[in-house]
mmCIF file of C-alpha atoms and ligand atoms in Angstrom:
data_model
loop_
_atom_site.group_PDB
_atom_site.id
_atom_site.type_symbol
_atom_site.label_atom_id
_atom_site.label_comp_id
_atom_site.label_asym_id
_atom_site.label_seq_id
_atom_site.Cartn_x
_atom_site.Cartn_y
_atom_site.Cartn_z
ATOM 1 C CA UNK A 813 17.121 -20.325 0.318
ATOM 2 C CA UNK A 814 18.673 -19.653 -3.083
ATOM 3 C CA UNK A 815 20.059 -16.340 -1.803
ATOM 4 C CA UNK A 816 20.063 -14.635 1.538
ATOM 5 C CA UNK A 817 19.517 -11.066 2.607
ATOM 6 C CA UNK A 818 22.820 -11.204 4.393
ATOM 7 C CA UNK A 819 25.103 -12.197 1.617
ATOM 8 C CA UNK A 820 24.853 -11.955 -2.056
ATOM 9 C CA UNK A 821 21.451 -10.495 -2.832
ATOM 10 C CA UNK A 822 21.816 -8.298 -5.874
ATOM 11 C CA UNK A 823 18.258 -7.198 -6.379
ATOM 12 C CA UNK A 824 15.721 -7.352 -3.581
ATOM 13 C CA UNK A 825 12.051 -6.727 -4.331
ATOM 14 C CA UNK A 826 9.837 -5.876 -1.390
ATOM 15 C CA UNK A 827 6.083 -6.060 -1.809
ATOM 16 C CA UNK A 828 4.046 -4.607 1.027
ATOM 17 C CA UNK A 829 0.382 -4.630 1.905
ATOM 18 C CA UNK A 830 -1.774 -3.165 4.608
ATOM 19 C CA UNK A 831 -0.110 -5.314 7.287
ATOM 20 C CA UNK A 832 3.088 -3.275 7.110
ATOM 21 C CA UNK A 833 1.189 -0.221 8.334
ATOM 22 C CA UNK A 834 -0.911 -2.084 10.907
ATOM 23 C CA UNK A 835 1.500 -1.322 13.733
ATOM 24 C CA UNK A 836 1.242 2.356 12.836
ATOM 25 C CA UNK A 837 -2.434 2.128 13.693
ATOM 26 C CA UNK A 838 -3.728 1.960 10.130
ATOM 27 C CA UNK A 839 -6.409 -0.678 9.827
ATOM 28 C CA UNK A 840 -6.004 -3.465 7.296
ATOM 29 C CA UNK A 841 -8.801 -4.314 4.891
ATOM 30 C CA UNK A 842 -9.687 -7.845 5.768
ATOM 31 C CA UNK A 843 -8.762 -8.360 9.400
ATOM 32 C CA UNK A 844 -11.793 -9.119 11.541
ATOM 33 C CA UNK A 845 -13.157 -6.317 13.715
ATOM 34 C CA UNK A 846 -10.653 -3.693 12.628
ATOM 35 C CA UNK A 847 -10.999 -4.055 8.869
ATOM 36 C CA UNK A 848 -11.392 -0.881 6.871
ATOM 37 C CA UNK A 849 -14.478 -2.258 5.223
ATOM 38 C CA UNK A 850 -16.193 -3.157 8.437
ATOM 39 C CA UNK A 851 -19.879 -2.172 8.105
ATOM 40 C CA UNK A 852 -19.480 -1.293 4.440
ATOM 41 C CA UNK A 853 -19.807 -2.874 1.083
ATOM 42 C CA UNK A 854 -16.417 -2.538 -0.583
ATOM 43 C CA UNK A 855 -18.026 -1.698 -3.903
ATOM 44 C CA UNK A 856 -19.757 1.270 -2.300
ATOM 45 C CA UNK A 857 -16.544 2.789 -1.036
ATOM 46 C CA UNK A 858 -14.062 1.717 -3.652
ATOM 47 C CA UNK A 859 -15.626 2.044 -7.058
ATOM 48 C CA UNK A 860 -16.485 4.825 -9.459
ATOM 49 C CA UNK A 861 -20.052 3.599 -9.347
ATOM 50 C CA UNK A 862 -20.172 4.027 -5.565
ATOM 51 C CA UNK A 863 -18.546 7.450 -5.741
ATOM 52 C CA UNK A 864 -20.991 8.712 -8.337
ATOM 53 C CA UNK A 865 -23.903 7.356 -6.315
ATOM 54 C CA UNK A 866 -22.851 9.079 -3.084
ATOM 55 C CA UNK A 867 -19.783 11.338 -3.476
ATOM 56 C CA UNK A 868 -19.979 12.749 0.061
ATOM 57 C CA UNK A 869 -20.011 9.308 1.693
ATOM 58 C CA UNK A 870 -17.045 8.090 -0.326
ATOM 59 C CA UNK A 871 -14.995 11.307 -0.135
ATOM 60 C CA UNK A 872 -15.667 11.485 3.612
ATOM 61 C CA UNK A 873 -14.401 7.912 4.073
ATOM 62 C CA UNK A 874 -11.185 8.680 2.200
ATOM 63 C CA UNK A 875 -10.732 11.908 4.140
ATOM 64 C CA UNK A 876 -11.162 9.924 7.346
ATOM 65 C CA UNK A 877 -8.453 7.546 6.153
ATOM 66 C CA UNK A 878 -6.169 10.421 5.105
ATOM 67 C CA UNK A 879 -6.692 11.956 8.502
ATOM 68 C CA UNK A 880 -5.670 8.692 10.164
ATOM 69 C CA UNK A 881 -2.527 8.486 8.060
ATOM 70 C CA UNK A 882 -1.563 12.090 8.763
ATOM 71 C CA UNK A 883 -1.754 11.358 12.459
ATOM 72 C CA UNK A 884 0.184 8.087 12.131
ATOM 73 C CA UNK A 885 3.928 7.559 12.227
ATOM 74 C CA UNK A 886 6.022 5.029 10.337
ATOM 75 C CA UNK A 887 6.790 1.944 12.419
ATOM 76 C CA UNK A 888 9.992 -0.130 12.726
ATOM 77 C CA UNK A 889 9.039 -2.151 9.643
ATOM 78 C CA UNK A 890 8.987 0.948 7.436
ATOM 79 C CA UNK A 891 12.333 2.060 8.869
ATOM 80 C CA UNK A 892 13.966 -1.356 8.427
ATOM 81 C CA UNK A 893 12.921 -1.318 4.763
ATOM 82 C CA UNK A 894 14.412 2.123 4.180
ATOM 83 C CA UNK A 895 17.640 0.994 5.854
ATOM 84 C CA UNK A 896 17.812 -2.085 3.647
ATOM 85 C CA UNK A 897 17.605 0.200 0.634
ATOM 86 C CA UNK A 898 20.844 1.836 1.726
ATOM 87 C CA UNK A 899 22.648 -1.461 2.212
ATOM 88 C CA UNK A 900 21.784 -3.482 -0.861
ATOM 89 C CA UNK A 901 22.966 -2.994 -4.437
ATOM 90 C CA UNK A 902 19.379 -2.715 -5.666
ATOM 91 C CA UNK A 903 16.020 -2.639 -3.932
ATOM 92 C CA UNK A 904 12.646 -2.175 -5.566
ATOM 93 C CA UNK A 905 9.848 -1.267 -3.173
ATOM 94 C CA UNK A 906 6.351 -2.000 -4.398
ATOM 95 C CA UNK A 907 3.350 -1.288 -2.230
ATOM 96 C CA UNK A 908 -0.383 -1.768 -2.405
ATOM 97 C CA UNK A 909 -0.768 0.839 0.302
ATOM 98 C CA UNK A 910 -2.123 4.282 -0.386
ATOM 99 C CA UNK A 911 -0.459 5.841 2.650
ATOM 100 C CA UNK A 912 2.930 7.582 2.558
ATOM 101 C CA UNK A 913 4.530 5.883 5.547
ATOM 102 C CA UNK A 914 7.299 4.279 3.464
ATOM 103 C CA UNK A 915 8.310 7.695 2.154
ATOM 104 C CA UNK A 916 8.161 9.240 5.602
ATOM 105 C CA UNK A 917 10.447 6.479 6.874
ATOM 106 C CA UNK A 918 13.005 7.485 4.254
ATOM 107 C CA UNK A 919 12.385 5.107 1.364
ATOM 108 C CA UNK A 920 13.421 7.020 -1.722
ATOM 109 C CA UNK A 921 11.446 5.319 -4.457
ATOM 110 C CA UNK A 922 8.104 3.727 -3.723
ATOM 111 C CA UNK A 923 5.942 2.261 -6.423
ATOM 112 C CA UNK A 924 2.304 2.717 -5.401
ATOM 113 C CA UNK A 925 0.406 0.176 -7.460
ATOM 114 C CA UNK A 926 -2.936 1.090 -5.890
ATOM 115 C CA UNK A 927 -2.439 4.852 -6.020
ATOM 116 C CA UNK A 928 -2.121 7.335 -3.195
ATOM 117 C CA UNK A 929 -4.431 9.139 -0.797
ATOM 118 C CA UNK A 930 -2.384 12.262 -1.493
ATOM 119 C CA UNK A 931 -2.972 12.372 -5.236
ATOM 120 C CA UNK A 932 -6.630 13.141 -5.895
ATOM 121 C CA UNK A 933 -7.681 14.156 -9.363
ATOM 122 C CA UNK A 934 -10.688 15.313 -11.316
ATOM 123 C CA UNK A 935 -13.203 12.605 -12.161
ATOM 124 C CA UNK A 936 -14.054 14.391 -15.390
ATOM 125 C CA UNK A 937 -10.852 15.854 -16.861
ATOM 126 C CA UNK A 938 -8.168 14.023 -14.831
ATOM 127 C CA UNK A 939 -6.488 17.259 -13.693
ATOM 128 C CA UNK A 940 -4.600 16.682 -10.461
ATOM 129 C CA UNK A 941 -5.834 18.397 -7.335
ATOM 130 C CA UNK A 942 -3.661 19.711 -4.500
ATOM 131 C CA UNK A 943 -5.074 19.561 -1.017
ATOM 132 C CA UNK A 944 -4.970 22.960 0.637
ATOM 133 C CA UNK A 945 -2.174 23.444 3.158
ATOM 134 C CA UNK A 946 -3.647 22.416 6.424
ATOM 135 C CA UNK A 947 -2.340 20.735 9.483
ATOM 136 C CA UNK A 948 -4.977 18.074 9.245
ATOM 137 C CA UNK A 949 -7.772 17.582 6.768
ATOM 138 C CA UNK A 950 -11.201 18.657 7.795
ATOM 139 C CA UNK A 951 -12.412 15.101 8.275
ATOM 140 C CA UNK A 952 -13.352 14.257 11.791
ATOM 141 C CA UNK A 953 -12.288 11.098 13.510
ATOM 142 C CA UNK A 954 -15.662 9.727 12.515
ATOM 143 C CA UNK A 955 -15.284 7.248 9.699
ATOM 144 C CA UNK A 956 -18.837 7.900 8.581
ATOM 145 C CA UNK A 957 -18.491 11.641 8.204
ATOM 146 C CA UNK A 958 -19.966 12.898 4.968
ATOM 147 C CA UNK A 959 -17.852 15.488 3.182
ATOM 148 C CA UNK A 960 -18.587 16.971 -0.205
ATOM 149 C CA UNK A 961 -15.617 16.503 -2.522
ATOM 150 C CA UNK A 962 -13.924 19.645 -3.818
ATOM 151 C CA UNK A 963 -14.502 20.794 -7.393
ATOM 152 C CA UNK A 964 -11.938 20.943 -10.179
ATOM 153 C CA UNK A 965 -10.529 24.420 -10.874
ATOM 154 C CA UNK A 966 -10.547 23.727 -14.604
ATOM 155 C CA UNK A 967 -13.859 22.067 -15.339
ATOM 156 C CA UNK A 968 -15.804 22.119 -12.077
ATOM 157 C CA UNK A 969 -15.911 18.314 -12.084
ATOM 158 C CA UNK A 970 -15.867 16.321 -8.876
ATOM 159 C CA UNK A 971 -12.468 15.601 -7.365
ATOM 160 C CA UNK A 972 -12.032 11.887 -6.725
ATOM 161 C CA UNK A 973 -9.555 10.054 -4.500
ATOM 162 C CA UNK A 974 -6.272 9.153 -6.191
ATOM 163 C CA UNK A 975 -6.582 5.458 -5.492
ATOM 164 C CA UNK A 976 -7.220 2.552 -7.810
ATOM 165 C CA UNK A 977 -10.804 1.402 -7.508
ATOM 166 C CA UNK A 978 -12.394 -1.919 -8.344
ATOM 167 C CA UNK A 979 -12.672 -2.329 -12.070
ATOM 168 C CA UNK A 980 -9.829 0.110 -12.822
ATOM 169 C CA UNK A 981 -6.425 -0.555 -14.339
ATOM 170 C CA UNK A 982 -3.286 -0.209 -12.269
ATOM 171 C CA UNK A 983 -0.984 2.670 -13.283
ATOM 172 C CA UNK A 984 0.614 1.253 -16.440
ATOM 173 C CA UNK A 985 4.210 2.361 -15.915
ATOM 174 C CA UNK A 986 4.292 1.326 -12.270
ATOM 175 C CA UNK A 987 2.845 -2.064 -13.140
ATOM 176 C CA UNK A 988 5.346 -2.697 -15.932
ATOM 177 C CA UNK A 989 8.238 -1.718 -13.645
ATOM 178 C CA UNK A 990 6.901 -4.035 -10.941
ATOM 179 C CA UNK A 991 6.707 -6.963 -13.346
ATOM 180 C CA UNK A 992 10.202 -6.222 -14.679
ATOM 181 C CA UNK A 993 11.590 -6.053 -11.146
ATOM 182 C CA UNK A 994 10.006 -9.382 -10.227
ATOM 183 C CA UNK A 995 11.506 -10.997 -13.300
ATOM 184 C CA UNK A 996 14.928 -9.584 -12.422
ATOM 185 C CA UNK A 997 15.192 -9.995 -8.644
ATOM 186 C CA UNK A 998 16.951 -12.766 -6.804
ATOM 187 C CA UNK A 999 15.019 -12.297 -3.561
ATOM 188 C CA UNK A 1000 11.508 -11.086 -2.834
ATOM 189 C CA UNK A 1001 10.055 -10.199 0.559
ATOM 190 C CA UNK A 1002 6.273 -10.235 0.691
ATOM 191 C CA UNK A 1003 5.101 -8.383 3.756
ATOM 192 C CA UNK A 1004 1.661 -7.975 5.292
ATOM 193 C CA UNK A 1005 -0.604 -8.812 2.413
ATOM 194 C CA UNK A 1006 -3.402 -11.346 2.201
ATOM 195 C CA UNK A 1007 -2.401 -11.871 -1.415
ATOM 196 C CA UNK A 1008 -5.926 -12.074 -2.725
ATOM 197 C CA UNK A 1009 -6.150 -8.954 -4.885
ATOM 198 C CA UNK A 1010 -4.976 -9.502 -8.405
ATOM 199 C CA UNK A 1011 -2.994 -8.648 -10.391
ATOM 200 C CA UNK A 1012 -0.614 -7.651 -7.578
ATOM 201 C CA UNK A 1013 -1.095 -11.059 -5.965
ATOM 202 C CA UNK A 1014 0.485 -12.611 -9.071
ATOM 203 C CA UNK A 1015 3.830 -10.838 -8.602
ATOM 204 C CA UNK A 1016 5.365 -13.278 -6.082
ATOM 205 C CA UNK A 1017 4.521 -16.169 -8.417
ATOM 206 C CA UNK A 1018 6.266 -14.363 -11.257
ATOM 207 C CA UNK A 1019 9.400 -13.861 -9.144
ATOM 208 C CA UNK A 1020 9.279 -17.496 -8.049
ATOM 209 C CA UNK A 1021 8.950 -18.680 -11.625
ATOM 210 C CA UNK A 1022 12.004 -16.661 -12.575
ATOM 211 C CA UNK A 1023 14.055 -18.315 -9.830
ATOM 212 C CA UNK A 1024 13.936 -15.784 -6.991
ATOM 213 C CA UNK A 1025 13.669 -16.852 -3.377
ATOM 214 C CA UNK A 1026 10.448 -15.820 -1.662
ATOM 215 C CA UNK A 1027 10.205 -14.823 1.968
ATOM 216 C CA UNK A 1028 6.874 -13.950 3.504
ATOM 217 C CA UNK A 1029 6.341 -11.965 6.699
ATOM 218 C CA UNK A 1030 2.840 -12.266 8.069
ATOM 219 C CA UNK A 1031 1.444 -13.306 11.439
ATOM 220 C CA UNK A 1032 -1.108 -15.595 9.837
ATOM 221 C CA UNK A 1033 -1.219 -18.110 7.042
ATOM 222 C CA UNK A 1034 -1.851 -16.671 3.593
ATOM 223 C CA UNK A 1035 -2.204 -18.145 0.154
ATOM 224 C CA UNK A 1036 1.529 -17.680 -0.360
ATOM 225 C CA UNK A 1037 2.514 -20.059 2.396
ATOM 226 C CA UNK A 1038 2.879 -23.020 0.081
ATOM 227 C CA UNK A 1039 5.054 -21.100 -2.366
ATOM 228 C CA UNK A 1040 7.316 -19.046 -0.121
ATOM 229 C CA UNK A 1041 10.712 -20.514 0.696
ATOM 230 C CA UNK A 1042 10.412 -19.055 4.165
ATOM 231 C CA UNK A 1043 7.371 -17.985 6.136
ATOM 232 C CA UNK A 1044 8.382 -15.715 8.963
ATOM 233 C CA UNK A 1045 5.282 -15.757 11.125
ATOM 234 C CA UNK A 1046 5.133 -12.530 13.054
ATOM 235 C CA UNK A 1047 4.476 -8.834 12.937
ATOM 236 C CA UNK A 1048 6.413 -6.890 10.352
ATOM 237 C CA UNK A 1049 7.477 -4.291 12.916
ATOM 238 C CA UNK A 1050 9.153 -7.006 14.953
ATOM 239 C CA UNK A 1051 10.413 -9.414 12.303
ATOM 240 C CA UNK A 1052 11.949 -6.898 9.910
ATOM 241 C CA UNK A 1053 14.216 -5.150 12.426
ATOM 242 C CA UNK A 1054 15.392 -8.599 13.557
ATOM 243 C CA UNK A 1055 16.051 -9.586 9.975
ATOM 244 C CA UNK A 1056 17.967 -6.379 9.390
ATOM 245 C CA UNK A 1057 20.017 -6.810 12.562
ATOM 246 C CA UNK A 1058 20.878 -10.381 11.586
ATOM 247 C CA UNK A 1059 21.864 -9.304 8.097
ATOM 248 C CA UNK A 1060 23.879 -6.252 9.130
ATOM 249 C CA UNK A 1061 24.946 -6.894 12.720
ATOM 250 C CA UNK A 1062 27.387 -4.038 12.972
ATOM 251 C CA UNK A 1063 25.175 -1.170 11.915
HETATM 252 P P1 OAD B 1767 -5.472 -7.187 3.642
HETATM 253 O O1 OAD B 1767 -6.276 -6.501 4.691
HETATM 254 O O2 OAD B 1767 -6.191 -8.040 2.664
HETATM 255 O O3 OAD B 1767 -4.383 -8.103 4.331
HETATM 256 C C1 OAD B 1767 -3.557 -7.608 5.353
HETATM 257 C C2 OAD B 1767 -2.565 -8.695 5.709
HETATM 258 O O4 OAD B 1767 -1.682 -8.158 6.675
HETATM 259 C C3 OAD B 1767 -3.194 -9.952 6.322
HETATM 260 O O5 OAD B 1767 -2.654 -11.105 5.667
HETATM 261 C C4 OAD B 1767 -2.751 -9.893 7.784
HETATM 262 O O6 OAD B 1767 -2.533 -11.181 8.330
HETATM 263 C C5 OAD B 1767 -1.447 -9.138 7.653
HETATM 264 N N1 OAD B 1767 -1.030 -8.426 8.863
HETATM 265 C C6 OAD B 1767 -1.797 -7.879 9.838
HETATM 266 N N2 OAD B 1767 -1.031 -7.274 10.764
HETATM 267 C C7 OAD B 1767 0.253 -7.444 10.366
HETATM 268 C C8 OAD B 1767 1.522 -7.064 10.892
HETATM 269 N N3 OAD B 1767 1.631 -6.364 12.028
HETATM 270 N N4 OAD B 1767 2.637 -7.405 10.218
HETATM 271 C C9 OAD B 1767 2.552 -8.122 9.060
HETATM 272 N N5 OAD B 1767 1.389 -8.502 8.524
HETATM 273 C C10 OAD B 1767 0.253 -8.182 9.159
HETATM 274 O O7 OAD B 1767 -4.600 -6.061 2.923
HETATM 275 P P2 OAD B 1767 -3.873 -6.117 1.509
HETATM 276 O O8 OAD B 1767 -3.374 -7.489 1.225
HETATM 277 O O9 OAD B 1767 -2.889 -5.016 1.496
HETATM 278 O O10 OAD B 1767 -6.798 -2.340 -2.697
HETATM 279 O O11 OAD B 1767 -5.069 -5.786 0.545
HETATM 280 C C11 OAD B 1767 -4.821 -5.667 -0.814
HETATM 281 C C12 OAD B 1767 -5.736 -4.666 -1.416
HETATM 282 O O12 OAD B 1767 -7.080 -4.969 -1.049
HETATM 283 C C13 OAD B 1767 -5.569 -3.248 -0.888
HETATM 284 O O13 OAD B 1767 -4.478 -2.572 -1.463
HETATM 285 C C14 OAD B 1767 -6.867 -2.628 -1.304
HETATM 286 C C15 OAD B 1767 -7.850 -3.762 -1.075
HETATM 287 O O14 OAD B 1767 -8.755 -3.931 -2.138
HETATM 288 C C16 OAD B 1767 -7.322 -1.200 -3.140
HETATM 289 O O15 OAD B 1767 -7.835 -0.395 -2.400
HETATM 290 C C17 OAD B 1767 -7.207 -1.005 -4.598
#
C-alpha cells in the first residue's frame, strides 16, 4: 500500500454506500431479498416521473424509509469513521446514503451526494420544507403505505423527497468538493457500495489515477476488486473497528 491508515496518511477520503448502514437494519438497494427495491420498479420510486404519476405511493415509500432510519442507530462502522476523523490530519467523508447515521455517530462534515431524507423541498418552487416536530413520522411500518405529500407553504406545490432521483444532477458544490478531495487524497476507503451508480462510482478511479491507495470494505466482490490495493472482505461494522484498533492501538 502506498500509504497506511496507521502512519502517514495526510488526507483520507471515505466513500460510503448502503452497506455501511446495513448493520443498523437499513436495507441496501441491490442485495437479494432485502433490497429496498424489492417488488418495485426503481424508476417508479426514484424519479420525478414516478412521483408525478403517483405522489402518494412515492412519498409513502420515502416516509417508510425515514421512519426506519429514525428508529435505527448508528453501528460500529459509523462510530469508527467518526473516530478516524478525530485522529487524522484531514478526512473527507462522502456518502451516497440519504440517512443521517454518520452525523448521529459524530461525523462533523458529511457530503451527501445523493441528498438526504431529511431535506424535502417543493417540486415547483424549490422552497425547503421542514418536517413537523414529531417523535416519528406518520408512516407505518408498512413499506407500501400511501401517504399524500405535504403542500408548500409558499406556492401550494407538492413537497418532494430531498434525494437525488434518476435523471437528476448531483448537488454541484458537493460533487466538485468530492472530486477535489479524490484528486488530493493519499488514501481512499470505499465502504459498502456496489459501485455501479455513476458518477459516484467513478470517484475511486479518480483517486487511483491521482496516486492514492484504495482500500475496499465489502463482504462480496464488487467491480472495484480489480482496482483496490486491498479488499477487506467483511462487514463494515466488524472490519472498521478492527482497522481503527490496529491503527490506533492505545485509544
Ligand atoms: P447497493 O445496494 O447497490 O450496494 C450495497 C453494497 O453494500 C453491496 O456491494 C453489498 O455487498 C455491500 N454490503 C452489504 N452489507 C454490508 C456490510 N455489512 N458491510 C459492508 N458492505 C456491505 O448500494 P449503493 O452502492 O449504496 O442512489 O447504491 C448506490 C446508489 O444506488 C444509492 O445511493 C441509490 C441507488 O440508486 C440513489 O437513490 C440516488
